[in-house]
Tab-separated table of C-alpha atoms in Angstrom:
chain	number	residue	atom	x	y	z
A	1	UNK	CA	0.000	0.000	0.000
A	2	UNK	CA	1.616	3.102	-1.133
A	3	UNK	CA	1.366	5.850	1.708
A	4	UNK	CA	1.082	9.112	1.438
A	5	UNK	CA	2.372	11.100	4.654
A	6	UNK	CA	0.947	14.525	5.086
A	7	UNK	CA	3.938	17.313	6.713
A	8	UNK	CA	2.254	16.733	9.896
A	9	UNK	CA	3.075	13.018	10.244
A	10	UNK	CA	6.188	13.649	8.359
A	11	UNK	CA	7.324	15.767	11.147
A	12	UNK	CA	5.864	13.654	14.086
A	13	UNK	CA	8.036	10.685	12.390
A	14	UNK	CA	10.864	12.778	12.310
A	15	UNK	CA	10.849	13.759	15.845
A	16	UNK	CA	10.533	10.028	16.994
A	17	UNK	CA	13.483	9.312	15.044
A	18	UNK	CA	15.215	12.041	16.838
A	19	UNK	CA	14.509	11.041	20.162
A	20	UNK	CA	14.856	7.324	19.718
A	21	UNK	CA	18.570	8.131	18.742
A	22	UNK	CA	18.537	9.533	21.929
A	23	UNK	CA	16.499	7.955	24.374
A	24	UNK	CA	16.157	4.505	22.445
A	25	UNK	CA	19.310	2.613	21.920
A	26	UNK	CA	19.797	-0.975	21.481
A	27	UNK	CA	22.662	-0.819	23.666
A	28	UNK	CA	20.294	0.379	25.991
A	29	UNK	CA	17.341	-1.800	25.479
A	30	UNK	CA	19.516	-4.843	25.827
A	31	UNK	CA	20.412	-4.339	29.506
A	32	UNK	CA	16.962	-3.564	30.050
A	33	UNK	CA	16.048	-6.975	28.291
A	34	UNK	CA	19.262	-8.752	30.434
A	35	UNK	CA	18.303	-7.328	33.622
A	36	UNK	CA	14.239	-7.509	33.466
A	37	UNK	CA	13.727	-3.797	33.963
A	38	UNK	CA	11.321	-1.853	32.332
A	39	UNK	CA	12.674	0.961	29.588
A	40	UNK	CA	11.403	3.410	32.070
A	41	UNK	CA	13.799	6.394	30.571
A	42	UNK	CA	12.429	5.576	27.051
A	43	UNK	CA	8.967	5.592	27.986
A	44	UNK	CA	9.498	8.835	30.104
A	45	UNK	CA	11.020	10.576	27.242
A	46	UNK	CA	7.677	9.153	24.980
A	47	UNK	CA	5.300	10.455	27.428
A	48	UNK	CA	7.415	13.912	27.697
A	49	UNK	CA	7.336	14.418	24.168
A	50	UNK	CA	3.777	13.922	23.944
A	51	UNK	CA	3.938	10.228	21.807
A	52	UNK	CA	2.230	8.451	24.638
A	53	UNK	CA	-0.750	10.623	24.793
A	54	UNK	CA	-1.613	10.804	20.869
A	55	UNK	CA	-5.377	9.734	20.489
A	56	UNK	CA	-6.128	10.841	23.863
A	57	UNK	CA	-9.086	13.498	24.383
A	58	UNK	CA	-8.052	16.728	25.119
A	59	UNK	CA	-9.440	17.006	28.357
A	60	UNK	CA	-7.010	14.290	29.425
A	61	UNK	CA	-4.294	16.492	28.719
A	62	UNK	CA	-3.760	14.079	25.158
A	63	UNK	CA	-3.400	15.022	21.585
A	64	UNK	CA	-6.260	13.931	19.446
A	65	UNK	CA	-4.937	12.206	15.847
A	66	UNK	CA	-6.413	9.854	13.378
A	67	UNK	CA	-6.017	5.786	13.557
A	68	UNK	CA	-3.680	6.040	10.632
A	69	UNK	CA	-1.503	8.157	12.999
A	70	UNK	CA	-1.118	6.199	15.594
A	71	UNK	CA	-0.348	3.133	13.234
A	72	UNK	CA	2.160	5.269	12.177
A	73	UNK	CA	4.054	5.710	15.395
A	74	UNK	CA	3.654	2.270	16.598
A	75	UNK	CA	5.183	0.990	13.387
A	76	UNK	CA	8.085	3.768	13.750
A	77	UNK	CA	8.444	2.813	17.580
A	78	UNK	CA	9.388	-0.939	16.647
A	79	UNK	CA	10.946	-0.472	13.209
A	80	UNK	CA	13.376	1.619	15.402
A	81	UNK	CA	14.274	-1.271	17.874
A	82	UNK	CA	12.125	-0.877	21.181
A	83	UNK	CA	10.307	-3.408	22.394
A	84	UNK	CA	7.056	-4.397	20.842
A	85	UNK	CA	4.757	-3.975	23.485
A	86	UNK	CA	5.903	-0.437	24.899
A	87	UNK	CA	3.599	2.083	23.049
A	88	UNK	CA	0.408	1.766	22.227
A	89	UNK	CA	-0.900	0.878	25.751
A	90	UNK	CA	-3.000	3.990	25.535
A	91	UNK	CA	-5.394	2.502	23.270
A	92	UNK	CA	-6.714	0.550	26.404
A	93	UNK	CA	-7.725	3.845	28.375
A	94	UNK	CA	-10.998	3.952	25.939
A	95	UNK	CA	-12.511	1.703	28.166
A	96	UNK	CA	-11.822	4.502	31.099
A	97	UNK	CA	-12.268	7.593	29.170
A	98	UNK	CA	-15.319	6.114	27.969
A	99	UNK	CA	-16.821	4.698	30.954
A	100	UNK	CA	-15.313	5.705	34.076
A	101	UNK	CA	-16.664	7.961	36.776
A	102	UNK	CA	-14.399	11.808	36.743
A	103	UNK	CA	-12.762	10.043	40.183
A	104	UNK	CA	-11.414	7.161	38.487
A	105	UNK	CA	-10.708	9.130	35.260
A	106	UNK	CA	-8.340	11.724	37.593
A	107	UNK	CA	-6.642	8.671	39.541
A	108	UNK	CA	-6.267	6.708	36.003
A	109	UNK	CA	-4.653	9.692	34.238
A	110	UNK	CA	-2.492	10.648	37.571
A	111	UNK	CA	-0.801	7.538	37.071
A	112	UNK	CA	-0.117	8.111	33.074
A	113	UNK	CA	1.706	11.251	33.703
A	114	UNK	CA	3.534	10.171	36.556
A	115	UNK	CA	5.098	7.809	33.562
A	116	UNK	CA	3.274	4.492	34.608
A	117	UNK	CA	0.396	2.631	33.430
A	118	UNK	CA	-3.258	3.724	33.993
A	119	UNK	CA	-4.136	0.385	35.013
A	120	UNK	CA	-4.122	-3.363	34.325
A	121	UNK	CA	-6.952	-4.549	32.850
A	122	UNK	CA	-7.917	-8.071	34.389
A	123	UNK	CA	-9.966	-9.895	32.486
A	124	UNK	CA	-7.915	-13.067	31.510
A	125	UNK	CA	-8.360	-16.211	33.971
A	126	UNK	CA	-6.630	-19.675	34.499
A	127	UNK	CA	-10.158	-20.814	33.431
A	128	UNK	CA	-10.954	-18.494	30.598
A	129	UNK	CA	-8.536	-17.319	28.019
A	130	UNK	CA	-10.191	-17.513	24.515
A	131	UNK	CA	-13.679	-18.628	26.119
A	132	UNK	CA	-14.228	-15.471	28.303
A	133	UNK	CA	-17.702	-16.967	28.994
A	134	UNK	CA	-16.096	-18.857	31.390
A	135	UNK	CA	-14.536	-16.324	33.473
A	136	UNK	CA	-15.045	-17.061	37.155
A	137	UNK	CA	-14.308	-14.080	38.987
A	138	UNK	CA	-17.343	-12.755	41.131
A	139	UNK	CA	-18.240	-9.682	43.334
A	140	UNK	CA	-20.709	-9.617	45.375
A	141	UNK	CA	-22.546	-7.028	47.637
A	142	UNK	CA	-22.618	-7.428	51.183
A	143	UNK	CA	-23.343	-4.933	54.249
A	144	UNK	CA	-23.070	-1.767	52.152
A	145	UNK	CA	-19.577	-3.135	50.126
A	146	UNK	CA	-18.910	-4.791	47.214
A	147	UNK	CA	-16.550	-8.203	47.675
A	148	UNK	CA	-14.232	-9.627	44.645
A	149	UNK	CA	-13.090	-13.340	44.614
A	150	UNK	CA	-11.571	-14.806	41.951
A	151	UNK	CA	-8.094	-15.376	40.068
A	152	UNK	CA	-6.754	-13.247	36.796
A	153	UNK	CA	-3.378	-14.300	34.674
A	154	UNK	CA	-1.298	-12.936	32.062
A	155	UNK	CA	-1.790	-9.321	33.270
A	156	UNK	CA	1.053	-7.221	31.818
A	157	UNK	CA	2.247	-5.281	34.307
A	158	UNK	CA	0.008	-5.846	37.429
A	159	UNK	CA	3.640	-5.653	39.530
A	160	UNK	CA	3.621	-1.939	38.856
A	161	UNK	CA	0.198	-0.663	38.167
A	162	UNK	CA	-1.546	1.115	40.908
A	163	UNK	CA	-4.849	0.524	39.352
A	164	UNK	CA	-6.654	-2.955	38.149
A	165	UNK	CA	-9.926	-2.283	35.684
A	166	UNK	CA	-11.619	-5.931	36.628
A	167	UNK	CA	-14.282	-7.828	34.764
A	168	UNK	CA	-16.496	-9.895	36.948
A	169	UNK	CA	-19.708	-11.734	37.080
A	170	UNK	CA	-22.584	-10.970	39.924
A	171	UNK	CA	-22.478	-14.243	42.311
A	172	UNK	CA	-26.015	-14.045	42.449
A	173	UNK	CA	-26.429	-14.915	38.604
A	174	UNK	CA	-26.329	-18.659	37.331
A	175	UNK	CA	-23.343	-19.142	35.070
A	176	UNK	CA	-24.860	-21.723	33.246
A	177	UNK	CA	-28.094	-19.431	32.302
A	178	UNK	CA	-27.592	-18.776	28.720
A	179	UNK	CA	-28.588	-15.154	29.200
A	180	UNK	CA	-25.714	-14.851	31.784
A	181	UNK	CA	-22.664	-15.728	29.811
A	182	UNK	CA	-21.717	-12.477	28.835
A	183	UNK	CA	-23.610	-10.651	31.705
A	184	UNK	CA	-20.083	-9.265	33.612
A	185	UNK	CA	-19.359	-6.095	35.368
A	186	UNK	CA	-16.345	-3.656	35.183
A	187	UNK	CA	-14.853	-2.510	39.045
A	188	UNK	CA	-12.180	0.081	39.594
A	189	UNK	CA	-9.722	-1.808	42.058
A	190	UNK	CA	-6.855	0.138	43.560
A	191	UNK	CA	-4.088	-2.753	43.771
A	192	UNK	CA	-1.066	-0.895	45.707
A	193	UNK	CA	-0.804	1.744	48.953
A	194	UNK	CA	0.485	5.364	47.902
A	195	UNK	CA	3.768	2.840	49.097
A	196	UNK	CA	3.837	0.444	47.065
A	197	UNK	CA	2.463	-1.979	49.076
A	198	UNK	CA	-0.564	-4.506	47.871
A	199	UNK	CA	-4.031	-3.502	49.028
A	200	UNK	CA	-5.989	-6.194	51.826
A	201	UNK	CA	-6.399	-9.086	49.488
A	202	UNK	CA	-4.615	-9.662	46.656
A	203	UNK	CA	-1.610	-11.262	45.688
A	204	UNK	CA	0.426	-10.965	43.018
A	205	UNK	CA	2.933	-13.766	41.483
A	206	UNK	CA	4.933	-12.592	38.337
A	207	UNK	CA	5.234	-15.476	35.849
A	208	UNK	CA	8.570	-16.682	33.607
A	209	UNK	CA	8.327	-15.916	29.997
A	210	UNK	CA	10.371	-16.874	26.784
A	211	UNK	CA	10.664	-12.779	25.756
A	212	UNK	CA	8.910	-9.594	26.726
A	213	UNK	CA	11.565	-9.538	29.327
A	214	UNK	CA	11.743	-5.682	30.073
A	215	UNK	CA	7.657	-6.275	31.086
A	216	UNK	CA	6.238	-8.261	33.986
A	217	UNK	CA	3.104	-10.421	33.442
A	218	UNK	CA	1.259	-12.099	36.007
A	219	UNK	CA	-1.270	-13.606	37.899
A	220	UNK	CA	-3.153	-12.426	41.244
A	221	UNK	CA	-5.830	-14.100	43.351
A	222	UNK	CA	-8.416	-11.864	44.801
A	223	UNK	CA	-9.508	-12.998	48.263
A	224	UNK	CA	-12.673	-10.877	49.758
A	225	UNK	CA	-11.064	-7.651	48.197
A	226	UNK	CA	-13.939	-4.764	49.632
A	227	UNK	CA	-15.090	-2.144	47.580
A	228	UNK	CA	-17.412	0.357	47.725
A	229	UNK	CA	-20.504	1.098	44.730
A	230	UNK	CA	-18.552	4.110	43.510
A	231	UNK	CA	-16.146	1.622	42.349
A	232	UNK	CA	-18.237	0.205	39.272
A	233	UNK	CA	-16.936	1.193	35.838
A	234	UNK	CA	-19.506	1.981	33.173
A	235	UNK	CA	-23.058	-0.124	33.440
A	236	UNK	CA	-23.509	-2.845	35.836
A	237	UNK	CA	-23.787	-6.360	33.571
A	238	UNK	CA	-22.562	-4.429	30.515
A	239	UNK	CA	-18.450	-4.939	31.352
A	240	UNK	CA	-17.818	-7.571	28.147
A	241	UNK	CA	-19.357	-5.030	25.735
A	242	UNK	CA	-17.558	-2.331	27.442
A	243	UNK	CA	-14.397	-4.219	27.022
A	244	UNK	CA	-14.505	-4.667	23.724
A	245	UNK	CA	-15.533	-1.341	22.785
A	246	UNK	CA	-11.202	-1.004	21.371
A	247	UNK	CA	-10.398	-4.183	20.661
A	248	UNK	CA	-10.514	-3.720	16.723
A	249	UNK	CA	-8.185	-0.846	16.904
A	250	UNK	CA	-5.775	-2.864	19.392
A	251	UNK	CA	-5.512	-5.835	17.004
A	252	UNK	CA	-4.475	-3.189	14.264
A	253	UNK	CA	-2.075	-1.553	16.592
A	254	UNK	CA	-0.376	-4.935	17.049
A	255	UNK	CA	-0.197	-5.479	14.100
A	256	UNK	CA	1.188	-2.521	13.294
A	257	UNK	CA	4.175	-3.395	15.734
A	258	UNK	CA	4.450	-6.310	14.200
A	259	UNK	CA	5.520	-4.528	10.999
A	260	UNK	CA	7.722	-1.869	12.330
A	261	UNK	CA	9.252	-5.086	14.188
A	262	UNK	CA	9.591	-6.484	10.775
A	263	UNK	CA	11.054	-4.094	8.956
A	264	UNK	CA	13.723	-3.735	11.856
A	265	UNK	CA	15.093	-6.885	11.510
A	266	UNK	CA	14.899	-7.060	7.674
A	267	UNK	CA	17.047	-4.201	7.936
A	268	UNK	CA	19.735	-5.697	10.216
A	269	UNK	CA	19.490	-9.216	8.212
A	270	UNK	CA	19.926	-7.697	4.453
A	271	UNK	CA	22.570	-5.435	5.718
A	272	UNK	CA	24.254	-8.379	7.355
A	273	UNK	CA	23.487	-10.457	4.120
A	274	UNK	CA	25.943	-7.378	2.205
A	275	UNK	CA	28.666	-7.109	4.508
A	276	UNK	CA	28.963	-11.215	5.687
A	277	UNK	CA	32.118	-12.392	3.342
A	278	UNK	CA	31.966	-16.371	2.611
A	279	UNK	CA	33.852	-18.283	-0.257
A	280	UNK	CA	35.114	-14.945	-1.157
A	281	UNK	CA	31.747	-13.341	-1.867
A	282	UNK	CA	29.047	-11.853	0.536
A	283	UNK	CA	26.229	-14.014	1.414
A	284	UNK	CA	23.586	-12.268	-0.202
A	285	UNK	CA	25.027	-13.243	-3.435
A	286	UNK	CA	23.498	-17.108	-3.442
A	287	UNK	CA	20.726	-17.403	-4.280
A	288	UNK	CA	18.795	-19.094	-1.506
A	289	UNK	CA	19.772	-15.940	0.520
A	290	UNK	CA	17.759	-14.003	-2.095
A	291	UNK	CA	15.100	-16.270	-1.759
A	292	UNK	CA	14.481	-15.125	2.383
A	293	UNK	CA	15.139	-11.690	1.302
A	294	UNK	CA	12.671	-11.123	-1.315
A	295	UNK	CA	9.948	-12.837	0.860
A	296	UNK	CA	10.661	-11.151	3.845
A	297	UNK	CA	10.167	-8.090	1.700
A	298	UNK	CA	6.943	-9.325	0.150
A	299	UNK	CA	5.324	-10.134	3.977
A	300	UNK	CA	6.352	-6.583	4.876
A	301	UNK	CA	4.209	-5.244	2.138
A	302	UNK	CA	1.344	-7.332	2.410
A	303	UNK	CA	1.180	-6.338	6.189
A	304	UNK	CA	1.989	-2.985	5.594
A	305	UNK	CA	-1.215	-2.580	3.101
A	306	UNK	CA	-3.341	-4.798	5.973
A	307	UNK	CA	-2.375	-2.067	8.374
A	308	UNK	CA	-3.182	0.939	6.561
A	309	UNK	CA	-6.095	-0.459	4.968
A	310	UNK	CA	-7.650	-1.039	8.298
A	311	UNK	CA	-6.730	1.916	9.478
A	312	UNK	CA	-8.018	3.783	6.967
A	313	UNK	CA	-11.325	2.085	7.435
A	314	UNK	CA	-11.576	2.773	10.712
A	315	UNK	CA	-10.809	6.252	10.334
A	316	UNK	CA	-13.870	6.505	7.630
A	317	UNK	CA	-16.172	5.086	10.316
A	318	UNK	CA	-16.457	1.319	8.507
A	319	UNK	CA	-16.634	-1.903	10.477
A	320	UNK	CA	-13.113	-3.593	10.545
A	321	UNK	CA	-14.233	-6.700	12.450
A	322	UNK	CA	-13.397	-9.171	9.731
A	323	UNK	CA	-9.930	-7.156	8.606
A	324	UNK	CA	-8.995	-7.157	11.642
A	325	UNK	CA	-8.822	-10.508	12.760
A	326	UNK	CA	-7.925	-11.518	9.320
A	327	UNK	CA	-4.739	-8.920	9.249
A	328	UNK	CA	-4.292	-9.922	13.154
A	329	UNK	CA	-3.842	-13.370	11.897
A	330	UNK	CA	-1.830	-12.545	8.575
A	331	UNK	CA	0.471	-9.739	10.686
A	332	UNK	CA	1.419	-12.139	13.909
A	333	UNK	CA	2.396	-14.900	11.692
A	334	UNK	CA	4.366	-12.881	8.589
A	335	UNK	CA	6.301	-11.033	11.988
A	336	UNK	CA	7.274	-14.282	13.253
A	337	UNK	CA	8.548	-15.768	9.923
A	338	UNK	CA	10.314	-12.713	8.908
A	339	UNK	CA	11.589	-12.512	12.563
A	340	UNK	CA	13.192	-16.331	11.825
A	341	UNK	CA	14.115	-15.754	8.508
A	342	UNK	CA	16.166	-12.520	9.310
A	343	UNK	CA	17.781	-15.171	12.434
A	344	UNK	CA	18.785	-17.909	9.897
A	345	UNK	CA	20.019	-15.625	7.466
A	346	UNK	CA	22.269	-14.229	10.428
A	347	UNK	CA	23.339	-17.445	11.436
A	348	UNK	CA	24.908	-18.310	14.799
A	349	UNK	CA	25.262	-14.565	15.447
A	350	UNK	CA	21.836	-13.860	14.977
A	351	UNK	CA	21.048	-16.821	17.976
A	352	UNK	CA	23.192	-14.642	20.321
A	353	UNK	CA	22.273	-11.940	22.486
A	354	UNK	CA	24.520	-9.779	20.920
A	355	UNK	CA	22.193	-9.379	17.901
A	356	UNK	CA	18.634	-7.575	18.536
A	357	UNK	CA	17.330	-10.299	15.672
A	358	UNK	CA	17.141	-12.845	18.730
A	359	UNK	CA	15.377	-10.489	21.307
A	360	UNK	CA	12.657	-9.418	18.965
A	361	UNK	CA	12.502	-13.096	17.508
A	362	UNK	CA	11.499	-13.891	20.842
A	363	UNK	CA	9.287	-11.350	21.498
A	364	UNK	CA	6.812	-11.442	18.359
A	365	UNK	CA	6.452	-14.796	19.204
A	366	UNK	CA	3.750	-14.185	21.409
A	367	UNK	CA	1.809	-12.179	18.918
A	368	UNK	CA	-0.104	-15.276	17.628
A	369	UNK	CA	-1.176	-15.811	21.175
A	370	UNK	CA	-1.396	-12.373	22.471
A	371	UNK	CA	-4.824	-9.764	21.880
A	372	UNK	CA	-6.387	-12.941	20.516
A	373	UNK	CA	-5.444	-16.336	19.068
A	374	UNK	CA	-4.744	-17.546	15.367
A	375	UNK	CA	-7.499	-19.807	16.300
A	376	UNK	CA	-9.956	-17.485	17.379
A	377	UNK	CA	-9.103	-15.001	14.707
A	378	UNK	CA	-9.981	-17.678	12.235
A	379	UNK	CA	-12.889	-18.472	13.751
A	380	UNK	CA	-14.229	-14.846	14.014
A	381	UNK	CA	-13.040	-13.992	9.855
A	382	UNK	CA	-14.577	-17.841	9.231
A	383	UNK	CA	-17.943	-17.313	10.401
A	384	UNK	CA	-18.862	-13.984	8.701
A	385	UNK	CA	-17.231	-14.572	5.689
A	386	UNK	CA	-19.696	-17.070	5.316
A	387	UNK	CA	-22.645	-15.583	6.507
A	388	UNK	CA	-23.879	-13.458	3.343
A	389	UNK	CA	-24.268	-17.044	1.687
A	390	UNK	CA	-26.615	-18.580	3.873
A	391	UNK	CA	-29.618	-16.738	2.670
């Protein structure tokens, strides 16, 4: 897809690429990755420089852009080197600038210009990943207060957030009532003390992973964790719908990291393909070398046109529910295989940790997993692609 940048985004693009020289170095990013520690400089300087508030309301204190935009940045943000899953957290605070009460809007934001995240959203369980119906979690009132129970995993960053937007079904209503499946609730749970320390409650257990090292993920159990009624988010059994009110625009935003993720280590494997001397020639000259380049190149483009093409959509006001999944399936895979392509065309080199091939090879992985399956992406495109034809 051929794009056409207006001087605005020109200039925004330019700036990143300014301050990512700066702030955003792989040098840099790798002993973040080796030591587990969140790019907190980089992200400062973002948020300073007004990149993590683009697509924010005004009102917020955020600068309001298109969807194109933001794709825009996100793919710049990973084509430069950062870590995938950095920017773009923002798209998340919908749910809050959509649905929350002015209290929990002003303690949300608080926390987003102090440089950390809003909040965590917990609505992933040990019992329901893909089939949210079967999320477990329950509040229920009792003397005046409201009292969570339950268990959430995979939360990305619940070891630093202040703040945990929780889904939740009413104890009262019978799971296995058809018209209850979906029937949750959204609560506004302060996790952590002003100290640091975790509220009556909860625990917290960060989990191991393969990549995404610089970011903790994890699970917490919620045992009689009070609450008072000013704590519901939104409309009391609407929490599902309210969740999913940005999840379109999230799965494009991944996979627009996934491009600029892409492109970065096409970049470092072709220019490693020029340079790498063997039998007297560089690499790049044989032809089965050629062969990885020229379809890494060809992925890049056919994601880059699912991205913008989305986008654009969006940004007209169409429905993107079937281009979405299908480019969220298309995107995480094509990442991955250039991501292992670029690796084998670097060689033993690009299996160290002294090439950034291996950290973001490990990283994308999780984008077939992560903001919703290959299965369930297939299963979402798969049913309404075929509905039209059943009449």
């Amino acid at each position: 897809m051929d794009m056409i940048l207006t001087d605005e985004q020109e200039l925004l693009l330019e700036s990143l690429d300014e301050l990512m020289e700066r702030y955003g170095t792989e040098e840099y990013f790798k002993e973040c990755d080796e030591k587990h520690e969140w790019p907190q400089e980089f992200t400062d300087a973002l948020l300073e420089n007004g990149f993590q508030m683009l697509g924010v309301d005004e009102r917020f204190g955020g600068t309001p852009v298109d969807v194109t935009t933001l794709m825009l940045v996100a793919e710049r943000v990973c084509k430069n080197g950062a870590p995938i899953y950095v920017y773009g957290n923002l798209c998340s605070l919908k749910d809050m600038t959509e649905f929350g009460s002015p209290e929990q809007q002003e303690q949300c934001f608080a926390e987003v210009m102090a440089g950390r995240p809003g909040f965590v959203l917990g609505f992933t369980e040990p019992g329901a990943g893909s089939d949210s119906s079967s999320l477990a979690t329950t509040f229920k009132r009792r003397d005046g207060k409201v009292y969570l129970n339950g268990s959430k995993s995979f939360m990305t960053n619940a070891c630093n957030s202040k703040y945990m937007l929780c889904v939740a079904r009413d104890a009262d209503d019978d799971p296995n009532d058809k018209a209850n499946r979906s029937k949750f609730s959204m609560w506004w749970v302060q996790l952590h003390d002003d100290e640091g320390n975790l509220m009556p409650g909860i625990t917290i257990d960060p989990l191991e992973k393969i990549g995404w090292n610089m970011g903790n993920t994890c699970e917490m159990s919620l045992n009689e964790v009070e609450l008072e009624e000013k704590d519901l988010v939104g409309v009391e059994g609407q929490g599902f719908i309210q969740a999913m009110v940005n999840f379109e625009v999230e799965r494009v935003l991944a996979c627009a990291q996934s491009l600029g993720a892409a492109e970065c280590v096409y970049e470092d494997a072709v220019r490693y393909a020029t340079q790498r001397i063997q039998f007297g020639k560089p690499i790049g000259n044989n032809q089965l070398i050629q062969e990885h380049i020229t379809e890494m190149y060809i992925m890049i483009e056919n994601m880059r046109s699912w991205v913008y093409g989305c986008a654009a959509k969006i940004d007209r006001g169409e429905s993107v529910m079937v281009d979405s999944a299908c480019a969220k399936l298309y995107c995480g895979r094509s990442a991955f295989e250039v991501c292992d392509k670029a690796l084998q065309i670097m060689g033993g080199i690009g299996y160290t940790k002294d090439s950034r091939v291996s950290r973001i090879w490990r990283d994308q992985r999780v984008y077939r997993i992560g903001a919703g399956t290959d299965e369930i992406m297939i299963h979402i495109a798969g049913r309404a692609l075929q509905k039209p034809f059943k009449n």
